[in-house]
Amino acid sequence: METQELMDLALAAGFTHASVADAAVLKPLQEVRDMCAVNSCHKYDSCWSCPPACGDLETCAAKMAQYRTVLMVQVVGQLEDSLDIETMQELQQQQKEAFQKLLPQMRARFPEVLPLGAGCCTVCKECTYPDAPCRFPDKALSSMEAYGLLVSQACTDCGLRYNYGPNTMAYTGCFLFGRR
């Protein structure tokens, strides 16, 4: 599949920006995983798709190293001001919907795809971790951060902006595909 065709597929799914790059540019960092351990999102050690359950940094890095290509996708929008929580939530929802729309298309073309979303998994209201296996392993998503990726750096390395100016918000995810 051609680069432009992939980006067009992403835009048709509802993303506002997309780029395709060599997956080797993605560099997992221990500092990002350490930020997860601070637990500001309240998901650390409470969800199958977040650390430590998603695997240690070496395991996540090894999974990403299996892929040749990354499709980076974003939903970017304008806020009324820096406290415009309502628009932030709408943009986050748009990103989740676009991701869920594109994911089956990517799986159909690349069955081995590794999707990494923006933020923690929200498939279930309450995760079964650690008492029972994940109920929806085909729908559950780890975040880019869970895999140790500094989103701002990943965007830059993949040819996308991370900061689109004052009073903007960007939600970023990616799809790794094409086994090495």
Short mmCIF file of N, CA and C in Angstrom, two decimals:
data_model
loop_
_atom_site.label_atom_id
_atom_site.label_comp_id
_atom_site.label_asym_id
_atom_site.label_seq_id
_atom_site.Cartn_x
_atom_site.Cartn_y
_atom_site.Cartn_z
N MET A 1 0.85 -1.17 0.00
CA MET A 1 0.00 0.00 0.00
C MET A 1 0.90 1.24 0.00
N GLU A 2 0.57 2.16 -0.84
CA GLU A 2 1.37 3.38 -0.99
C GLU A 2 1.17 4.33 0.20
N THR A 3 2.19 5.15 0.45
CA THR A 3 2.17 6.11 1.55
C THR A 3 0.95 7.03 1.47
N GLN A 4 0.70 7.61 0.31
CA GLN A 4 -0.43 8.54 0.17
C GLN A 4 -1.76 7.83 0.40
N GLU A 5 -1.86 6.59 -0.05
CA GLU A 5 -3.09 5.82 0.15
C GLU A 5 -3.35 5.59 1.64
N LEU A 6 -2.31 5.30 2.40
CA LEU A 6 -2.44 5.12 3.85
C LEU A 6 -2.88 6.42 4.52
N MET A 7 -2.26 7.51 4.14
CA MET A 7 -2.63 8.79 4.74
C MET A 7 -4.05 9.17 4.37
N ASP A 8 -4.46 8.91 3.13
CA ASP A 8 -5.84 9.18 2.71
C ASP A 8 -6.82 8.34 3.51
N LEU A 9 -6.47 7.09 3.77
CA LEU A 9 -7.32 6.21 4.58
C LEU A 9 -7.50 6.79 5.98
N ALA A 10 -6.41 7.29 6.55
CA ALA A 10 -6.46 7.88 7.90
C ALA A 10 -7.33 9.14 7.91
N LEU A 11 -7.17 9.99 6.92
CA LEU A 11 -7.97 11.22 6.85
C LEU A 11 -9.44 10.89 6.65
N ALA A 12 -9.74 9.88 5.84
CA ALA A 12 -11.13 9.47 5.60
C ALA A 12 -11.76 8.90 6.87
N ALA A 13 -10.93 8.33 7.75
CA ALA A 13 -11.45 7.78 9.01
C ALA A 13 -11.79 8.88 10.02
N GLY A 14 -11.28 10.10 9.79
CA GLY A 14 -11.60 11.19 10.70
C GLY A 14 -10.41 11.87 11.34
N PHE A 15 -9.19 11.42 11.01
CA PHE A 15 -8.02 12.11 11.52
C PHE A 15 -7.79 13.38 10.72
N THR A 16 -7.17 14.37 11.34
CA THR A 16 -6.90 15.62 10.64
C THR A 16 -5.49 15.66 10.05
N HIS A 17 -4.59 14.83 10.58
CA HIS A 17 -3.21 14.78 10.11
C HIS A 17 -2.72 13.33 10.15
N ALA A 18 -1.85 12.99 9.21
CA ALA A 18 -1.26 11.66 9.17
C ALA A 18 0.09 11.72 8.47
N SER A 19 0.98 10.81 8.83
CA SER A 19 2.25 10.68 8.15
C SER A 19 2.69 9.22 8.23
N VAL A 20 3.54 8.84 7.31
CA VAL A 20 4.10 7.50 7.28
C VAL A 20 5.61 7.64 7.38
N ALA A 21 6.22 6.81 8.21
CA ALA A 21 7.67 6.89 8.42
C ALA A 21 8.24 5.51 8.69
N ASP A 22 9.54 5.43 8.69
CA ASP A 22 10.25 4.22 9.07
C ASP A 22 10.07 4.03 10.57
N ALA A 23 9.60 2.88 10.99
CA ALA A 23 9.33 2.63 12.42
C ALA A 23 10.60 2.69 13.27
N ALA A 24 11.75 2.57 12.64
CA ALA A 24 13.01 2.61 13.40
C ALA A 24 13.23 3.96 14.07
N VAL A 25 12.50 5.00 13.65
CA VAL A 25 12.67 6.31 14.30
C VAL A 25 12.04 6.35 15.69
N LEU A 26 11.17 5.41 16.00
CA LEU A 26 10.51 5.39 17.30
C LEU A 26 11.47 4.85 18.35
N LYS A 27 11.73 5.67 19.36
CA LYS A 27 12.70 5.32 20.39
C LYS A 27 12.02 5.30 21.76
N PRO A 28 11.75 4.11 22.31
CA PRO A 28 11.18 4.04 23.65
C PRO A 28 12.18 4.53 24.70
N LEU A 29 11.66 5.29 25.64
CA LEU A 29 12.51 5.90 26.66
C LEU A 29 12.07 5.50 28.07
N GLN A 30 13.03 5.17 28.91
CA GLN A 30 12.72 4.81 30.29
C GLN A 30 12.06 5.98 31.02
N GLU A 31 12.45 7.21 30.69
CA GLU A 31 11.88 8.38 31.35
C GLU A 31 10.36 8.46 31.15
N VAL A 32 9.90 8.04 29.98
CA VAL A 32 8.45 8.06 29.71
C VAL A 32 7.76 7.01 30.57
N ARG A 33 8.35 5.82 30.65
CA ARG A 33 7.77 4.77 31.50
C ARG A 33 7.79 5.19 32.96
N ASP A 34 8.82 5.93 33.37
CA ASP A 34 8.88 6.43 34.74
C ASP A 34 7.74 7.40 35.00
N MET A 35 7.37 8.20 33.96
CA MET A 35 6.23 9.11 34.11
C MET A 35 4.94 8.32 34.32
N CYS A 36 4.83 7.16 33.66
CA CYS A 36 3.66 6.31 33.87
C CYS A 36 3.57 5.88 35.34
N ALA A 37 4.70 5.53 35.91
CA ALA A 37 4.72 5.05 37.29
C ALA A 37 4.27 6.10 38.30
N VAL A 38 4.36 7.37 37.92
CA VAL A 38 3.87 8.45 38.80
C VAL A 38 2.35 8.33 38.97
N ASN A 39 1.70 7.73 37.96
CA ASN A 39 0.28 7.38 38.00
C ASN A 39 -0.67 8.58 38.01
N SER A 40 -0.34 9.61 37.28
CA SER A 40 -1.24 10.77 37.22
C SER A 40 -2.55 10.46 36.50
N CYS A 41 -2.57 9.42 35.67
CA CYS A 41 -3.81 9.05 34.96
C CYS A 41 -4.60 7.99 35.73
N HIS A 42 -4.04 7.48 36.82
CA HIS A 42 -4.71 6.49 37.68
C HIS A 42 -4.92 5.15 36.99
N LYS A 43 -4.08 4.82 36.01
CA LYS A 43 -4.19 3.53 35.32
C LYS A 43 -2.97 2.63 35.55
N TYR A 44 -1.90 3.19 36.09
CA TYR A 44 -0.71 2.39 36.32
C TYR A 44 -1.03 1.23 37.26
N ASP A 45 -0.63 0.03 36.85
CA ASP A 45 -0.84 -1.19 37.63
C ASP A 45 -2.33 -1.45 37.93
N SER A 46 -3.19 -1.01 37.01
CA SER A 46 -4.62 -1.26 37.20
C SER A 46 -5.33 -1.63 35.89
N CYS A 47 -4.55 -1.85 34.84
CA CYS A 47 -5.14 -2.07 33.52
C CYS A 47 -4.20 -2.96 32.70
N TRP A 48 -4.74 -3.90 31.96
CA TRP A 48 -3.92 -4.80 31.14
C TRP A 48 -3.10 -4.09 30.07
N SER A 49 -3.58 -2.98 29.58
CA SER A 49 -2.89 -2.31 28.48
C SER A 49 -1.91 -1.23 28.93
N CYS A 50 -1.77 -1.06 30.23
CA CYS A 50 -0.84 -0.07 30.79
C CYS A 50 0.27 -0.77 31.56
N PRO A 51 1.36 -0.04 31.84
CA PRO A 51 2.43 -0.63 32.64
C PRO A 51 1.95 -0.95 34.05
N PRO A 52 2.47 -1.94 34.65
CA PRO A 52 3.47 -2.87 34.14
C PRO A 52 2.88 -4.04 33.34
N ALA A 53 1.56 -4.17 33.30
CA ALA A 53 0.93 -5.34 32.66
C ALA A 53 1.20 -5.45 31.17
N CYS A 54 1.42 -4.34 30.48
CA CYS A 54 1.65 -4.40 29.03
C CYS A 54 3.06 -4.86 28.69
N GLY A 55 3.88 -5.05 29.70
CA GLY A 55 5.26 -5.51 29.50
C GLY A 55 6.25 -4.43 29.91
N ASP A 56 7.44 -4.87 30.25
CA ASP A 56 8.47 -3.89 30.61
C ASP A 56 8.94 -3.17 29.34
N LEU A 57 9.75 -2.16 29.53
CA LEU A 57 10.18 -1.34 28.39
C LEU A 57 10.91 -2.18 27.34
N GLU A 58 11.71 -3.12 27.77
CA GLU A 58 12.45 -3.96 26.82
C GLU A 58 11.49 -4.80 25.99
N THR A 59 10.44 -5.33 26.60
CA THR A 59 9.44 -6.13 25.89
C THR A 59 8.71 -5.27 24.86
N CYS A 60 8.30 -4.08 25.27
CA CYS A 60 7.60 -3.17 24.35
C CYS A 60 8.52 -2.74 23.21
N ALA A 61 9.78 -2.43 23.53
CA ALA A 61 10.74 -2.04 22.50
C ALA A 61 10.96 -3.18 21.51
N ALA A 62 11.03 -4.41 22.00
CA ALA A 62 11.22 -5.56 21.12
C ALA A 62 10.01 -5.75 20.21
N LYS A 63 8.81 -5.53 20.72
CA LYS A 63 7.61 -5.62 19.88
C LYS A 63 7.66 -4.59 18.76
N MET A 64 7.99 -3.34 19.11
CA MET A 64 8.03 -2.28 18.10
C MET A 64 9.13 -2.53 17.07
N ALA A 65 10.24 -3.13 17.50
CA ALA A 65 11.37 -3.37 16.60
C ALA A 65 11.04 -4.38 15.51
N GLN A 66 9.95 -5.11 15.66
CA GLN A 66 9.55 -6.10 14.67
C GLN A 66 8.94 -5.47 13.42
N TYR A 67 8.65 -4.16 13.47
CA TYR A 67 7.92 -3.51 12.38
C TYR A 67 8.80 -2.56 11.59
N ARG A 68 8.48 -2.45 10.30
CA ARG A 68 9.23 -1.57 9.39
C ARG A 68 8.63 -0.17 9.29
N THR A 69 7.30 -0.07 9.40
CA THR A 69 6.62 1.17 9.05
C THR A 69 5.68 1.61 10.16
N VAL A 70 5.54 2.93 10.30
CA VAL A 70 4.58 3.49 11.26
C VAL A 70 3.70 4.51 10.54
N LEU A 71 2.41 4.39 10.77
CA LEU A 71 1.43 5.38 10.33
C LEU A 71 1.06 6.18 11.57
N MET A 72 1.50 7.43 11.62
CA MET A 72 1.21 8.31 12.75
C MET A 72 -0.06 9.09 12.41
N VAL A 73 -1.01 9.13 13.35
CA VAL A 73 -2.30 9.79 13.10
C VAL A 73 -2.63 10.76 14.22
N GLN A 74 -3.27 11.88 13.85
CA GLN A 74 -3.62 12.91 14.83
C GLN A 74 -5.00 13.48 14.54
N VAL A 75 -5.63 13.88 15.62
CA VAL A 75 -6.78 14.78 15.56
C VAL A 75 -6.32 16.06 16.24
N VAL A 76 -6.37 17.15 15.50
CA VAL A 76 -5.94 18.46 16.01
C VAL A 76 -7.12 19.40 15.90
N GLY A 77 -7.34 20.18 16.94
CA GLY A 77 -8.45 21.13 16.91
C GLY A 77 -8.14 22.41 17.65
N GLN A 78 -8.95 23.39 17.37
CA GLN A 78 -8.82 24.72 17.97
C GLN A 78 -9.65 24.80 19.24
N LEU A 79 -9.08 25.35 20.30
CA LEU A 79 -9.77 25.57 21.57
C LEU A 79 -10.16 27.04 21.69
N GLU A 80 -11.23 27.30 22.42
CA GLU A 80 -11.59 28.70 22.68
C GLU A 80 -10.52 29.37 23.54
N ASP A 81 -10.01 28.61 24.52
CA ASP A 81 -8.94 29.07 25.39
C ASP A 81 -8.31 27.84 26.02
N SER A 82 -7.29 28.04 26.82
CA SER A 82 -6.55 26.90 27.38
C SER A 82 -7.35 26.09 28.40
N LEU A 83 -8.50 26.58 28.79
CA LEU A 83 -9.35 25.87 29.74
C LEU A 83 -10.61 25.28 29.09
N ASP A 84 -10.62 25.18 27.78
CA ASP A 84 -11.77 24.69 27.02
C ASP A 84 -11.84 23.16 27.10
N ILE A 85 -12.21 22.65 28.27
CA ILE A 85 -12.26 21.21 28.53
C ILE A 85 -13.27 20.52 27.62
N GLU A 86 -14.38 21.16 27.34
CA GLU A 86 -15.41 20.56 26.49
C GLU A 86 -14.88 20.22 25.10
N THR A 87 -14.17 21.15 24.49
CA THR A 87 -13.61 20.89 23.16
C THR A 87 -12.50 19.85 23.24
N MET A 88 -11.71 19.87 24.30
CA MET A 88 -10.67 18.85 24.49
C MET A 88 -11.30 17.46 24.51
N GLN A 89 -12.41 17.32 25.24
CA GLN A 89 -13.09 16.03 25.32
C GLN A 89 -13.69 15.64 23.97
N GLU A 90 -14.22 16.60 23.24
CA GLU A 90 -14.77 16.32 21.91
C GLU A 90 -13.66 15.85 20.96
N LEU A 91 -12.50 16.49 21.02
CA LEU A 91 -11.38 16.10 20.18
C LEU A 91 -10.87 14.71 20.56
N GLN A 92 -10.83 14.44 21.85
CA GLN A 92 -10.40 13.12 22.31
C GLN A 92 -11.37 12.05 21.81
N GLN A 93 -12.66 12.34 21.85
CA GLN A 93 -13.66 11.40 21.36
C GLN A 93 -13.53 11.21 19.85
N GLN A 94 -13.28 12.29 19.13
CA GLN A 94 -13.08 12.20 17.68
C GLN A 94 -11.88 11.30 17.38
N GLN A 95 -10.80 11.44 18.16
CA GLN A 95 -9.62 10.62 17.95
C GLN A 95 -9.94 9.15 18.20
N LYS A 96 -10.66 8.85 19.28
CA LYS A 96 -11.02 7.46 19.60
C LYS A 96 -11.89 6.86 18.49
N GLU A 97 -12.86 7.63 18.02
CA GLU A 97 -13.74 7.13 16.97
C GLU A 97 -12.98 6.90 15.66
N ALA A 98 -12.10 7.82 15.31
CA ALA A 98 -11.31 7.66 14.10
C ALA A 98 -10.39 6.44 14.22
N PHE A 99 -9.82 6.25 15.40
CA PHE A 99 -8.93 5.12 15.62
C PHE A 99 -9.70 3.81 15.47
N GLN A 100 -10.89 3.75 16.08
CA GLN A 100 -11.70 2.53 15.99
C GLN A 100 -12.22 2.29 14.57
N LYS A 101 -12.38 3.33 13.79
CA LYS A 101 -12.81 3.19 12.40
C LYS A 101 -11.66 2.70 11.53
N LEU A 102 -10.45 3.20 11.78
CA LEU A 102 -9.30 2.83 10.97
C LEU A 102 -8.72 1.47 11.36
N LEU A 103 -8.82 1.10 12.62
CA LEU A 103 -8.20 -0.14 13.10
C LEU A 103 -8.63 -1.38 12.31
N PRO A 104 -9.92 -1.63 12.07
CA PRO A 104 -10.26 -2.83 11.29
C PRO A 104 -9.74 -2.78 9.85
N GLN A 105 -9.67 -1.60 9.29
CA GLN A 105 -9.12 -1.46 7.94
C GLN A 105 -7.63 -1.79 7.93
N MET A 106 -6.91 -1.34 8.94
CA MET A 106 -5.48 -1.65 9.04
C MET A 106 -5.28 -3.14 9.29
N ARG A 107 -6.11 -3.73 10.16
CA ARG A 107 -5.99 -5.17 10.43
C ARG A 107 -6.29 -6.00 9.19
N ALA A 108 -7.23 -5.55 8.37
CA ALA A 108 -7.55 -6.29 7.15
C ALA A 108 -6.36 -6.27 6.18
N ARG A 109 -5.65 -5.16 6.14
CA ARG A 109 -4.51 -5.04 5.23
C ARG A 109 -3.22 -5.58 5.84
N PHE A 110 -3.09 -5.40 7.16
CA PHE A 110 -1.87 -5.79 7.87
C PHE A 110 -2.28 -6.53 9.15
N PRO A 111 -2.55 -7.84 9.06
CA PRO A 111 -3.06 -8.58 10.22
C PRO A 111 -2.18 -8.48 11.47
N GLU A 112 -0.89 -8.21 11.29
CA GLU A 112 0.03 -8.15 12.42
C GLU A 112 0.16 -6.76 13.02
N VAL A 113 -0.66 -5.81 12.60
CA VAL A 113 -0.53 -4.42 13.02
C VAL A 113 -0.49 -4.28 14.55
N LEU A 114 0.33 -3.35 15.00
CA LEU A 114 0.39 -3.00 16.42
C LEU A 114 -0.15 -1.59 16.57
N PRO A 115 -1.39 -1.46 17.07
CA PRO A 115 -1.97 -0.13 17.25
C PRO A 115 -1.60 0.43 18.63
N LEU A 116 -1.21 1.69 18.66
CA LEU A 116 -0.93 2.38 19.92
C LEU A 116 -1.74 3.67 19.92
N GLY A 117 -2.65 3.78 20.87
CA GLY A 117 -3.58 4.91 20.89
C GLY A 117 -3.09 6.10 21.69
N ALA A 118 -3.99 7.04 21.84
CA ALA A 118 -3.74 8.23 22.65
C ALA A 118 -4.44 8.02 23.99
N GLY A 119 -3.69 7.89 25.03
CA GLY A 119 -4.28 7.68 26.34
C GLY A 119 -4.54 6.21 26.62
N CYS A 120 -5.06 5.97 27.79
CA CYS A 120 -5.26 4.59 28.24
C CYS A 120 -6.48 3.95 27.58
N CYS A 121 -6.53 2.64 27.67
CA CYS A 121 -7.63 1.87 27.10
C CYS A 121 -8.93 2.23 27.82
N THR A 122 -9.99 2.38 27.03
CA THR A 122 -11.30 2.71 27.61
C THR A 122 -12.38 1.75 27.11
N VAL A 123 -11.98 0.57 26.64
CA VAL A 123 -12.95 -0.39 26.11
C VAL A 123 -13.94 -0.82 27.19
N CYS A 124 -13.43 -1.14 28.37
CA CYS A 124 -14.29 -1.59 29.48
C CYS A 124 -14.41 -0.49 30.53
N LYS A 125 -15.56 -0.44 31.14
CA LYS A 125 -15.75 0.53 32.23
C LYS A 125 -14.81 0.19 33.39
N GLU A 126 -14.63 -1.12 33.63
CA GLU A 126 -13.73 -1.57 34.68
C GLU A 126 -12.90 -2.72 34.14
N CYS A 127 -11.60 -2.60 34.22
CA CYS A 127 -10.68 -3.62 33.71
C CYS A 127 -10.67 -4.84 34.64
N THR A 128 -10.45 -6.00 34.08
CA THR A 128 -10.38 -7.25 34.86
C THR A 128 -9.02 -7.43 35.54
N TYR A 129 -8.06 -6.56 35.23
CA TYR A 129 -6.71 -6.68 35.77
C TYR A 129 -6.72 -6.60 37.28
N PRO A 130 -5.99 -7.39 37.98
CA PRO A 130 -5.16 -8.53 37.58
C PRO A 130 -5.87 -9.87 37.79
N ASP A 131 -7.15 -9.84 38.11
CA ASP A 131 -7.86 -11.04 38.54
C ASP A 131 -8.28 -11.99 37.42
N ALA A 132 -8.46 -11.48 36.23
CA ALA A 132 -8.91 -12.31 35.11
C ALA A 132 -8.31 -11.76 33.82
N PRO A 133 -8.24 -12.59 32.78
CA PRO A 133 -7.69 -12.10 31.51
C PRO A 133 -8.53 -10.96 30.92
N CYS A 134 -7.91 -10.20 30.04
CA CYS A 134 -8.61 -9.13 29.35
C CYS A 134 -9.81 -9.72 28.60
N ARG A 135 -10.96 -9.08 28.73
CA ARG A 135 -12.18 -9.56 28.06
C ARG A 135 -12.15 -9.31 26.56
N PHE A 136 -11.46 -8.28 26.12
CA PHE A 136 -11.45 -7.90 24.71
C PHE A 136 -10.03 -7.63 24.21
N PRO A 137 -9.18 -8.67 24.16
CA PRO A 137 -7.79 -8.43 23.75
C PRO A 137 -7.66 -7.87 22.34
N ASP A 138 -8.63 -8.12 21.46
CA ASP A 138 -8.56 -7.58 20.10
C ASP A 138 -8.98 -6.12 20.03
N LYS A 139 -9.61 -5.62 21.08
CA LYS A 139 -10.04 -4.22 21.10
C LYS A 139 -9.20 -3.37 22.03
N ALA A 140 -8.57 -3.99 23.01
CA ALA A 140 -7.77 -3.25 24.00
C ALA A 140 -6.59 -2.58 23.33
N LEU A 141 -6.29 -1.37 23.75
CA LEU A 141 -5.19 -0.60 23.17
C LEU A 141 -4.26 -0.08 24.24
N SER A 142 -2.99 -0.27 24.01
CA SER A 142 -1.99 0.40 24.84
C SER A 142 -1.76 1.78 24.23
N SER A 143 -1.25 2.67 25.03
CA SER A 143 -0.95 4.01 24.54
C SER A 143 0.49 4.07 24.05
N MET A 144 0.79 5.11 23.31
CA MET A 144 2.17 5.34 22.88
C MET A 144 3.08 5.47 24.10
N GLU A 145 2.59 6.17 25.13
CA GLU A 145 3.37 6.37 26.35
C GLU A 145 3.63 5.05 27.07
N ALA A 146 2.64 4.16 27.08
CA ALA A 146 2.81 2.86 27.73
C ALA A 146 3.97 2.10 27.11
N TYR A 147 4.22 2.33 25.82
CA TYR A 147 5.32 1.70 25.13
C TYR A 147 6.60 2.54 25.20
N GLY A 148 6.58 3.58 26.02
CA GLY A 148 7.77 4.37 26.27
C GLY A 148 8.04 5.48 25.27
N LEU A 149 7.06 5.78 24.42
CA LEU A 149 7.27 6.80 23.40
C LEU A 149 6.93 8.20 23.92
N LEU A 150 7.85 9.11 23.75
CA LEU A 150 7.60 10.52 24.03
C LEU A 150 6.88 11.05 22.80
N VAL A 151 5.60 11.35 22.93
CA VAL A 151 4.75 11.65 21.78
C VAL A 151 5.29 12.84 20.98
N SER A 152 5.75 13.87 21.65
CA SER A 152 6.26 15.04 20.93
C SER A 152 7.44 14.66 20.04
N GLN A 153 8.34 13.83 20.55
CA GLN A 153 9.50 13.39 19.77
C GLN A 153 9.08 12.46 18.64
N ALA A 154 8.15 11.55 18.92
CA ALA A 154 7.67 10.63 17.88
C ALA A 154 7.03 11.40 16.73
N CYS A 155 6.26 12.42 17.07
CA CYS A 155 5.65 13.25 16.02
C CYS A 155 6.72 13.89 15.15
N THR A 156 7.67 14.55 15.79
CA THR A 156 8.75 15.22 15.07
C THR A 156 9.51 14.24 14.18
N ASP A 157 9.84 13.07 14.74
CA ASP A 157 10.61 12.08 14.00
C ASP A 157 9.82 11.48 12.83
N CYS A 158 8.51 11.57 12.90
CA CYS A 158 7.66 11.02 11.83
C CYS A 158 7.13 12.10 10.88
N GLY A 159 7.59 13.32 11.06
CA GLY A 159 7.22 14.38 10.13
C GLY A 159 5.92 15.09 10.43
N LEU A 160 5.44 14.99 11.66
CA LEU A 160 4.24 15.72 12.07
C LEU A 160 4.60 16.75 13.12
N ARG A 161 3.83 17.78 13.18
CA ARG A 161 3.99 18.75 14.27
C ARG A 161 3.33 18.17 15.52
N TYR A 162 3.80 18.60 16.65
CA TYR A 162 3.17 18.24 17.91
C TYR A 162 2.42 19.44 18.48
N ASN A 163 3.01 20.60 18.29
CA ASN A 163 2.41 21.84 18.76
C ASN A 163 1.92 22.63 17.55
N TYR A 164 0.62 22.87 17.51
CA TYR A 164 0.03 23.59 16.39
C TYR A 164 -0.32 25.03 16.75
N GLY A 165 0.27 25.53 17.81
CA GLY A 165 0.09 26.91 18.19
C GLY A 165 -0.79 27.07 19.41
N PRO A 166 -0.98 28.32 19.83
CA PRO A 166 -1.78 28.59 21.03
C PRO A 166 -3.20 28.09 20.86
N ASN A 167 -3.74 27.64 21.96
CA ASN A 167 -5.14 27.20 22.02
C ASN A 167 -5.47 26.13 20.99
N THR A 168 -4.55 25.19 20.83
CA THR A 168 -4.82 24.01 20.02
C THR A 168 -4.56 22.77 20.86
N MET A 169 -5.15 21.67 20.46
CA MET A 169 -4.94 20.40 21.14
C MET A 169 -4.75 19.35 20.07
N ALA A 170 -3.76 18.47 20.27
CA ALA A 170 -3.51 17.37 19.34
C ALA A 170 -3.54 16.05 20.12
N TYR A 171 -4.31 15.10 19.61
CA TYR A 171 -4.33 13.73 20.14
C TYR A 171 -3.67 12.86 19.09
N THR A 172 -2.67 12.09 19.51
CA THR A 172 -1.84 11.34 18.57
C THR A 172 -1.82 9.86 18.91
N GLY A 173 -1.90 9.04 17.87
CA GLY A 173 -1.76 7.60 17.99
C GLY A 173 -0.96 7.10 16.79
N CYS A 174 -0.71 5.80 16.74
CA CYS A 174 0.02 5.27 15.61
C CYS A 174 -0.30 3.80 15.39
N PHE A 175 0.01 3.36 14.20
CA PHE A 175 -0.14 1.96 13.80
C PHE A 175 1.21 1.50 13.25
N LEU A 176 1.80 0.49 13.86
CA LEU A 176 3.03 -0.09 13.35
C LEU A 176 2.67 -1.33 12.54
N PHE A 177 3.30 -1.49 11.38
CA PHE A 177 2.96 -2.63 10.51
C PHE A 177 4.14 -2.96 9.61
N GLY A 178 4.01 -4.06 8.90
CA GLY A 178 5.06 -4.52 8.00
C GLY A 178 6.18 -5.19 8.79
N ARG A 179 6.03 -6.46 9.04
CA ARG A 179 7.06 -7.18 9.81
C ARG A 179 8.41 -7.12 9.13
N ARG A 180 9.43 -6.99 9.93
CA ARG A 180 10.82 -6.99 9.43
C ARG A 180 11.22 -8.39 9.03
#
